[in-house]
Amino acid sequence: MKRGDLVTIALPVDFGKPRPALIIQADLFEDTGTVTVLLVSEALLDAPLLWPTVRPTPESGLGNRHR
C-alpha cells in the first residue's frame, strides 16, 4: 500500500459495512506495521476546505461522490 491509495477497511466499531479510506501515511514509514488512513464518507457537508470532494472515477473506484 502506498500513500494516495484508496482501500476498503473494516473497523472494530459498527459502521455496518466495510468503509473506503485513503492512505495518508508517508511511504517512508511503510515498514512500521501500522498504516494511517483517512476515512471517506458519503455525508456531504458545506465545508469545502475541510472536506474535499472525491468524485466517482474508474481510478477512485467510488460509485458516488464522497468527502
PDB file of N, CA and C in Angstrom:
ATOM      1  N   MET A   1       0.847  -1.181   0.000  1.00  0.00           N
ATOM      2  CA  MET A   1       0.000   0.000   0.000  1.00  0.00           C
ATOM      3  C   MET A   1       0.888   1.238   0.000  1.00  0.00           C
ATOM      4  N   LYS A   2       0.479   2.207  -0.771  1.00  0.00           N
ATOM      5  CA  LYS A   2       1.243   3.445  -0.901  1.00  0.00           C
ATOM      6  C   LYS A   2       0.356   4.647  -0.587  1.00  0.00           C
ATOM      7  N   ARG A   3       0.986   5.736  -0.177  1.00  0.00           N
ATOM      8  CA  ARG A   3       0.249   6.970   0.091  1.00  0.00           C
ATOM      9  C   ARG A   3      -0.554   7.356  -1.147  1.00  0.00           C
ATOM     10  N   GLY A   4      -1.833   7.707  -0.926  1.00  0.00           N
ATOM     11  CA  GLY A   4      -2.715   8.083  -2.019  1.00  0.00           C
ATOM     12  C   GLY A   4      -3.594   6.956  -2.504  1.00  0.00           C
ATOM     13  N   ASP A   5      -3.308   5.724  -2.079  1.00  0.00           N
ATOM     14  CA  ASP A   5      -4.149   4.589  -2.469  1.00  0.00           C
ATOM     15  C   ASP A   5      -5.493   4.653  -1.759  1.00  0.00           C
ATOM     16  N   LEU A   6      -6.559   4.321  -2.473  1.00  0.00           N
ATOM     17  CA  LEU A   6      -7.875   4.147  -1.863  1.00  0.00           C
ATOM     18  C   LEU A   6      -8.037   2.669  -1.552  1.00  0.00           C
ATOM     19  N   VAL A   7      -8.414   2.369  -0.307  1.00  0.00           N
ATOM     20  CA  VAL A   7      -8.565   0.990   0.140  1.00  0.00           C
ATOM     21  C   VAL A   7      -9.916   0.828   0.824  1.00  0.00           C
ATOM     22  N   THR A   8     -10.326  -0.399   1.034  1.00  0.00           N
ATOM     23  CA  THR A   8     -11.533  -0.702   1.798  1.00  0.00           C
ATOM     24  C   THR A   8     -11.092  -1.320   3.112  1.00  0.00           C
ATOM     25  N   ILE A   9     -11.611  -0.786   4.232  1.00  0.00           N
ATOM     26  CA  ILE A   9     -11.207  -1.297   5.538  1.00  0.00           C
ATOM     27  C   ILE A   9     -12.432  -1.653   6.371  1.00  0.00           C
ATOM     28  N   ALA A  10     -12.238  -2.590   7.283  1.00  0.00           N
ATOM     29  CA  ALA A  10     -13.258  -2.945   8.268  1.00  0.00           C
ATOM     30  C   ALA A  10     -12.735  -2.492   9.623  1.00  0.00           C
ATOM     31  N   LEU A  11     -13.528  -1.745  10.345  1.00  0.00           N
ATOM     32  CA  LEU A  11     -13.121  -1.208  11.641  1.00  0.00           C
ATOM     33  C   LEU A  11     -13.795  -1.969  12.772  1.00  0.00           C
ATOM     34  N   PRO A  12     -13.204  -1.928  13.977  1.00  0.00           N
ATOM     35  CA  PRO A  12     -13.812  -2.634  15.105  1.00  0.00           C
ATOM     36  C   PRO A  12     -15.097  -1.979  15.621  1.00  0.00           C
ATOM     37  N   VAL A  13     -15.406  -0.775  15.162  1.00  0.00           N
ATOM     38  CA  VAL A  13     -16.664  -0.127  15.548  1.00  0.00           C
ATOM     39  C   VAL A  13     -17.723  -0.453  14.504  1.00  0.00           C
ATOM     40  N   ASP A  14     -18.984  -0.311  14.854  1.00  0.00           N
ATOM     41  CA  ASP A  14     -20.068  -0.744  13.978  1.00  0.00           C
ATOM     42  C   ASP A  14     -20.486   0.353  13.001  1.00  0.00           C
ATOM     43  N   PHE A  15     -19.923   0.331  11.785  1.00  0.00           N
ATOM     44  CA  PHE A  15     -20.373   1.203  10.706  1.00  0.00           C
ATOM     45  C   PHE A  15     -21.343   0.468   9.797  1.00  0.00           C
ATOM     46  N   GLY A  16     -21.549  -0.812  10.052  1.00  0.00           N
ATOM     47  CA  GLY A  16     -22.487  -1.605   9.281  1.00  0.00           C
ATOM     48  C   GLY A  16     -21.905  -2.265   8.048  1.00  0.00           C
ATOM     49  N   LYS A  17     -20.760  -1.785   7.587  1.00  0.00           N
ATOM     50  CA  LYS A  17     -20.134  -2.372   6.403  1.00  0.00           C
ATOM     51  C   LYS A  17     -18.699  -1.870   6.307  1.00  0.00           C
ATOM     52  N   PRO A  18     -17.866  -2.535   5.503  1.00  0.00           N
ATOM     53  CA  PRO A  18     -16.514  -2.009   5.271  1.00  0.00           C
ATOM     54  C   PRO A  18     -16.595  -0.617   4.647  1.00  0.00           C
ATOM     55  N   ARG A  19     -15.615   0.217   4.953  1.00  0.00           N
ATOM     56  CA  ARG A  19     -15.638   1.617   4.528  1.00  0.00           C
ATOM     57  C   ARG A  19     -14.444   1.942   3.638  1.00  0.00           C
ATOM     58  N   PRO A  20     -14.592   2.887   2.690  1.00  0.00           N
ATOM     59  CA  PRO A  20     -13.442   3.330   1.903  1.00  0.00           C
ATOM     60  C   PRO A  20     -12.557   4.248   2.743  1.00  0.00           C
ATOM     61  N   ALA A  21     -11.263   4.181   2.482  1.00  0.00           N
ATOM     62  CA  ALA A  21     -10.307   5.024   3.198  1.00  0.00           C
ATOM     63  C   ALA A  21      -9.161   5.380   2.262  1.00  0.00           C
ATOM     64  N   LEU A  22      -8.545   6.517   2.517  1.00  0.00           N
ATOM     65  CA  LEU A  22      -7.407   6.999   1.746  1.00  0.00           C
ATOM     66  C   LEU A  22      -6.164   6.845   2.608  1.00  0.00           C
ATOM     67  N   ILE A  23      -5.124   6.220   2.079  1.00  0.00           N
ATOM     68  CA  ILE A  23      -3.876   6.087   2.834  1.00  0.00           C
ATOM     69  C   ILE A  23      -3.161   7.429   2.794  1.00  0.00           C
ATOM     70  N   ILE A  24      -2.902   8.003   3.986  1.00  0.00           N
ATOM     71  CA  ILE A  24      -2.241   9.309   4.062  1.00  0.00           C
ATOM     72  C   ILE A  24      -0.848   9.214   4.686  1.00  0.00           C
ATOM     73  N   GLN A  25      -0.473   8.036   5.146  1.00  0.00           N
ATOM     74  CA  GLN A  25       0.843   7.847   5.753  1.00  0.00           C
ATOM     75  C   GLN A  25       1.929   7.938   4.686  1.00  0.00           C
ATOM     76  N   ALA A  26       3.026   8.593   5.003  1.00  0.00           N
ATOM     77  CA  ALA A  26       4.145   8.704   4.070  1.00  0.00           C
ATOM     78  C   ALA A  26       4.725   7.324   3.783  1.00  0.00           C
ATOM     79  N   ASP A  27       5.089   7.081   2.530  1.00  0.00           N
ATOM     80  CA  ASP A  27       5.669   5.797   2.134  1.00  0.00           C
ATOM     81  C   ASP A  27       6.944   5.478   2.913  1.00  0.00           C
ATOM     82  N   LEU A  28       7.618   6.488   3.419  1.00  0.00           N
ATOM     83  CA  LEU A  28       8.837   6.310   4.206  1.00  0.00           C
ATOM     84  C   LEU A  28       8.604   5.413   5.419  1.00  0.00           C
ATOM     85  N   PHE A  29       7.371   5.395   5.941  1.00  0.00           N
ATOM     86  CA  PHE A  29       7.060   4.648   7.157  1.00  0.00           C
ATOM     87  C   PHE A  29       6.315   3.346   6.888  1.00  0.00           C
ATOM     88  N   GLU A  30       6.410   2.808   5.669  1.00  0.00           N
ATOM     89  CA  GLU A  30       5.631   1.619   5.318  1.00  0.00           C
ATOM     90  C   GLU A  30       6.045   0.362   6.078  1.00  0.00           C
ATOM     91  N   ASP A  31       7.220   0.317   6.675  1.00  0.00           N
ATOM     92  CA  ASP A  31       7.675  -0.869   7.401  1.00  0.00           C
ATOM     93  C   ASP A  31       7.398  -0.800   8.899  1.00  0.00           C
ATOM     94  N   THR A  32       6.557   0.118   9.350  1.00  0.00           N
ATOM     95  CA  THR A  32       6.313   0.280  10.783  1.00  0.00           C
ATOM     96  C   THR A  32       5.282  -0.688  11.342  1.00  0.00           C
ATOM     97  N   GLY A  33       4.514  -1.362  10.480  1.00  0.00           N
ATOM     98  CA  GLY A  33       3.486  -2.282  10.966  1.00  0.00           C
ATOM     99  C   GLY A  33       2.144  -1.613  11.191  1.00  0.00           C
ATOM    100  N   THR A  34       2.061  -0.304  10.947  1.00  0.00           N
ATOM    101  CA  THR A  34       0.791   0.415  11.050  1.00  0.00           C
ATOM    102  C   THR A  34       0.589   1.230   9.775  1.00  0.00           C
ATOM    103  N   VAL A  35      -0.651   1.631   9.553  1.00  0.00           N
ATOM    104  CA  VAL A  35      -0.967   2.468   8.394  1.00  0.00           C
ATOM    105  C   VAL A  35      -1.917   3.567   8.855  1.00  0.00           C
ATOM    106  N   THR A  36      -1.629   4.812   8.498  1.00  0.00           N
ATOM    107  CA  THR A  36      -2.507   5.928   8.824  1.00  0.00           C
ATOM    108  C   THR A  36      -3.440   6.167   7.645  1.00  0.00           C
ATOM    109  N   VAL A  37      -4.750   6.151   7.933  1.00  0.00           N
ATOM    110  CA  VAL A  37      -5.741   6.321   6.875  1.00  0.00           C
ATOM    111  C   VAL A  37      -6.698   7.451   7.220  1.00  0.00           C
ATOM    112  N   LEU A  38      -7.378   7.936   6.201  1.00  0.00           N
ATOM    113  CA  LEU A  38      -8.419   8.946   6.337  1.00  0.00           C
ATOM    114  C   LEU A  38      -9.706   8.313   5.832  1.00  0.00           C
ATOM    115  N   LEU A  39     -10.701   8.189   6.701  1.00  0.00           N
ATOM    116  CA  LEU A  39     -11.963   7.587   6.284  1.00  0.00           C
ATOM    117  C   LEU A  39     -12.672   8.477   5.280  1.00  0.00           C
ATOM    118  N   VAL A  40     -13.330   7.859   4.318  1.00  0.00           N
ATOM    119  CA  VAL A  40     -14.075   8.563   3.281  1.00  0.00           C
ATOM    120  C   VAL A  40     -15.555   8.361   3.560  1.00  0.00           C
ATOM    121  N   SER A  41     -16.342   9.427   3.449  1.00  0.00           N
ATOM    122  CA  SER A  41     -17.765   9.369   3.790  1.00  0.00           C
ATOM    123  C   SER A  41     -18.617   9.941   2.662  1.00  0.00           C
ATOM    124  N   GLU A  42     -19.839   9.429   2.540  1.00  0.00           N
ATOM    125  CA  GLU A  42     -20.798   9.993   1.591  1.00  0.00           C
ATOM    126  C   GLU A  42     -21.517  11.210   2.161  1.00  0.00           C
ATOM    127  N   ALA A  43     -21.353  11.474   3.450  1.00  0.00           N
ATOM    128  CA  ALA A  43     -22.011  12.615   4.084  1.00  0.00           C
ATOM    129  C   ALA A  43     -21.442  13.902   3.492  1.00  0.00           C
ATOM    130  N   LEU A  44     -22.292  14.700   2.858  1.00  0.00           N
ATOM    131  CA  LEU A  44     -21.851  15.930   2.222  1.00  0.00           C
ATOM    132  C   LEU A  44     -22.105  17.106   3.154  1.00  0.00           C
ATOM    133  N   LEU A  45     -21.027  17.760   3.578  1.00  0.00           N
ATOM    134  CA  LEU A  45     -21.115  18.912   4.460  1.00  0.00           C
ATOM    135  C   LEU A  45     -20.642  20.145   3.704  1.00  0.00           C
ATOM    136  N   ASP A  46     -21.109  21.314   4.098  1.00  0.00           N
ATOM    137  CA  ASP A  46     -20.706  22.549   3.447  1.00  0.00           C
ATOM    138  C   ASP A  46     -19.448  23.096   4.117  1.00  0.00           C
ATOM    139  N   ALA A  47     -18.329  22.420   3.913  1.00  0.00           N
ATOM    140  CA  ALA A  47     -17.038  22.848   4.446  1.00  0.00           C
ATOM    141  C   ALA A  47     -15.954  22.442   3.444  1.00  0.00           C
ATOM    142  N   PRO A  48     -15.916  23.068   2.256  1.00  0.00           N
ATOM    143  CA  PRO A  48     -15.031  22.611   1.184  1.00  0.00           C
ATOM    144  C   PRO A  48     -13.545  22.608   1.521  1.00  0.00           C
ATOM    145  N   LEU A  49     -13.101  23.477   2.426  1.00  0.00           N
ATOM    146  CA  LEU A  49     -11.681  23.469   2.785  1.00  0.00           C
ATOM    147  C   LEU A  49     -11.325  22.292   3.676  1.00  0.00           C
ATOM    148  N   LEU A  50     -12.291  21.817   4.465  1.00  0.00           N
ATOM    149  CA  LEU A  50     -12.045  20.702   5.373  1.00  0.00           C
ATOM    150  C   LEU A  50     -12.445  19.367   4.781  1.00  0.00           C
ATOM    151  N   TRP A  51     -13.368  19.370   3.826  1.00  0.00           N
ATOM    152  CA  TRP A  51     -13.918  18.141   3.266  1.00  0.00           C
ATOM    153  C   TRP A  51     -13.807  18.175   1.745  1.00  0.00           C
ATOM    154  N   PRO A  52     -12.637  17.895   1.170  1.00  0.00           N
ATOM    155  CA  PRO A  52     -12.530  17.902  -0.293  1.00  0.00           C
ATOM    156  C   PRO A  52     -13.390  16.799  -0.908  1.00  0.00           C
ATOM    157  N   THR A  53     -13.958  17.073  -2.064  1.00  0.00           N
ATOM    158  CA  THR A  53     -14.823  16.110  -2.740  1.00  0.00           C
ATOM    159  C   THR A  53     -13.993  15.160  -3.594  1.00  0.00           C
ATOM    160  N   VAL A  54     -14.287  13.864  -3.488  1.00  0.00           N
ATOM    161  CA  VAL A  54     -13.679  12.844  -4.345  1.00  0.00           C
ATOM    162  C   VAL A  54     -14.791  12.325  -5.239  1.00  0.00           C
ATOM    163  N   ARG A  55     -14.660  12.545  -6.523  1.00  0.00           N
ATOM    164  CA  ARG A  55     -15.709  12.164  -7.468  1.00  0.00           C
ATOM    165  C   ARG A  55     -15.521  10.720  -7.928  1.00  0.00           C
ATOM    166  N   PRO A  56     -16.636  10.075  -8.302  1.00  0.00           N
ATOM    167  CA  PRO A  56     -16.527   8.696  -8.781  1.00  0.00           C
ATOM    168  C   PRO A  56     -15.820   8.638 -10.138  1.00  0.00           C
ATOM    169  N   THR A  57     -14.753   7.889 -10.195  1.00  0.00           N
ATOM    170  CA  THR A  57     -13.999   7.664 -11.428  1.00  0.00           C
ATOM    171  C   THR A  57     -13.517   6.220 -11.426  1.00  0.00           C
ATOM    172  N   PRO A  58     -13.074   5.712 -12.551  1.00  0.00           N
ATOM    173  CA  PRO A  58     -12.500   4.366 -12.551  1.00  0.00           C
ATOM    174  C   PRO A  58     -11.295   4.262 -11.607  1.00  0.00           C
ATOM    175  N   GLU A  59     -10.514   5.348 -11.489  1.00  0.00           N
ATOM    176  CA  GLU A  59      -9.345   5.326 -10.617  1.00  0.00           C
ATOM    177  C   GLU A  59      -9.730   5.292  -9.140  1.00  0.00           C
ATOM    178  N   SER A  60     -10.768   6.032  -8.747  1.00  0.00           N
ATOM    179  CA  SER A  60     -11.161   6.066  -7.334  1.00  0.00           C
ATOM    180  C   SER A  60     -11.935   4.828  -6.935  1.00  0.00           C
ATOM    181  N   GLY A  61     -12.614   4.204  -7.896  1.00  0.00           N
ATOM    182  CA  GLY A  61     -13.408   3.019  -7.582  1.00  0.00           C
ATOM    183  C   GLY A  61     -14.687   3.341  -6.832  1.00  0.00           C
ATOM    184  N   LEU A  62     -15.014   4.619  -6.700  1.00  0.00           N
ATOM    185  CA  LEU A  62     -16.205   5.024  -5.961  1.00  0.00           C
ATOM    186  C   LEU A  62     -17.417   5.057  -6.883  1.00  0.00           C
ATOM    187  N   GLY A  63     -18.575   4.724  -6.331  1.00  0.00           N
ATOM    188  CA  GLY A  63     -19.808   4.770  -7.099  1.00  0.00           C
ATOM    189  C   GLY A  63     -20.554   6.076  -6.921  1.00  0.00           C
ATOM    190  N   ASN A  64     -20.282   6.784  -5.822  1.00  0.00           N
ATOM    191  CA  ASN A  64     -20.937   8.053  -5.506  1.00  0.00           C
ATOM    192  C   ASN A  64     -19.882   9.083  -5.146  1.00  0.00           C
ATOM    193  N   ARG A  65     -20.294  10.341  -5.129  1.00  0.00           N
ATOM    194  CA  ARG A  65     -19.418  11.421  -4.684  1.00  0.00           C
ATOM    195  C   ARG A  65     -19.187  11.276  -3.179  1.00  0.00           C
ATOM    196  N   HIS A  66     -17.950  11.417  -2.726  1.00  0.00           N
ATOM    197  CA  HIS A  66     -17.596  11.280  -1.311  1.00  0.00           C
ATOM    198  C   HIS A  66     -16.804  12.492  -0.860  1.00  0.00           C
ATOM    199  N   ARG A  67     -16.790  12.687   0.464  1.00  0.00           N
ATOM    200  CA  ARG A  67     -15.951  13.723   1.077  1.00  0.00           C
ATOM    201  C   ARG A  67     -15.225  13.124   2.238  1.00  0.00           C
TER     202      ARG A  67
END
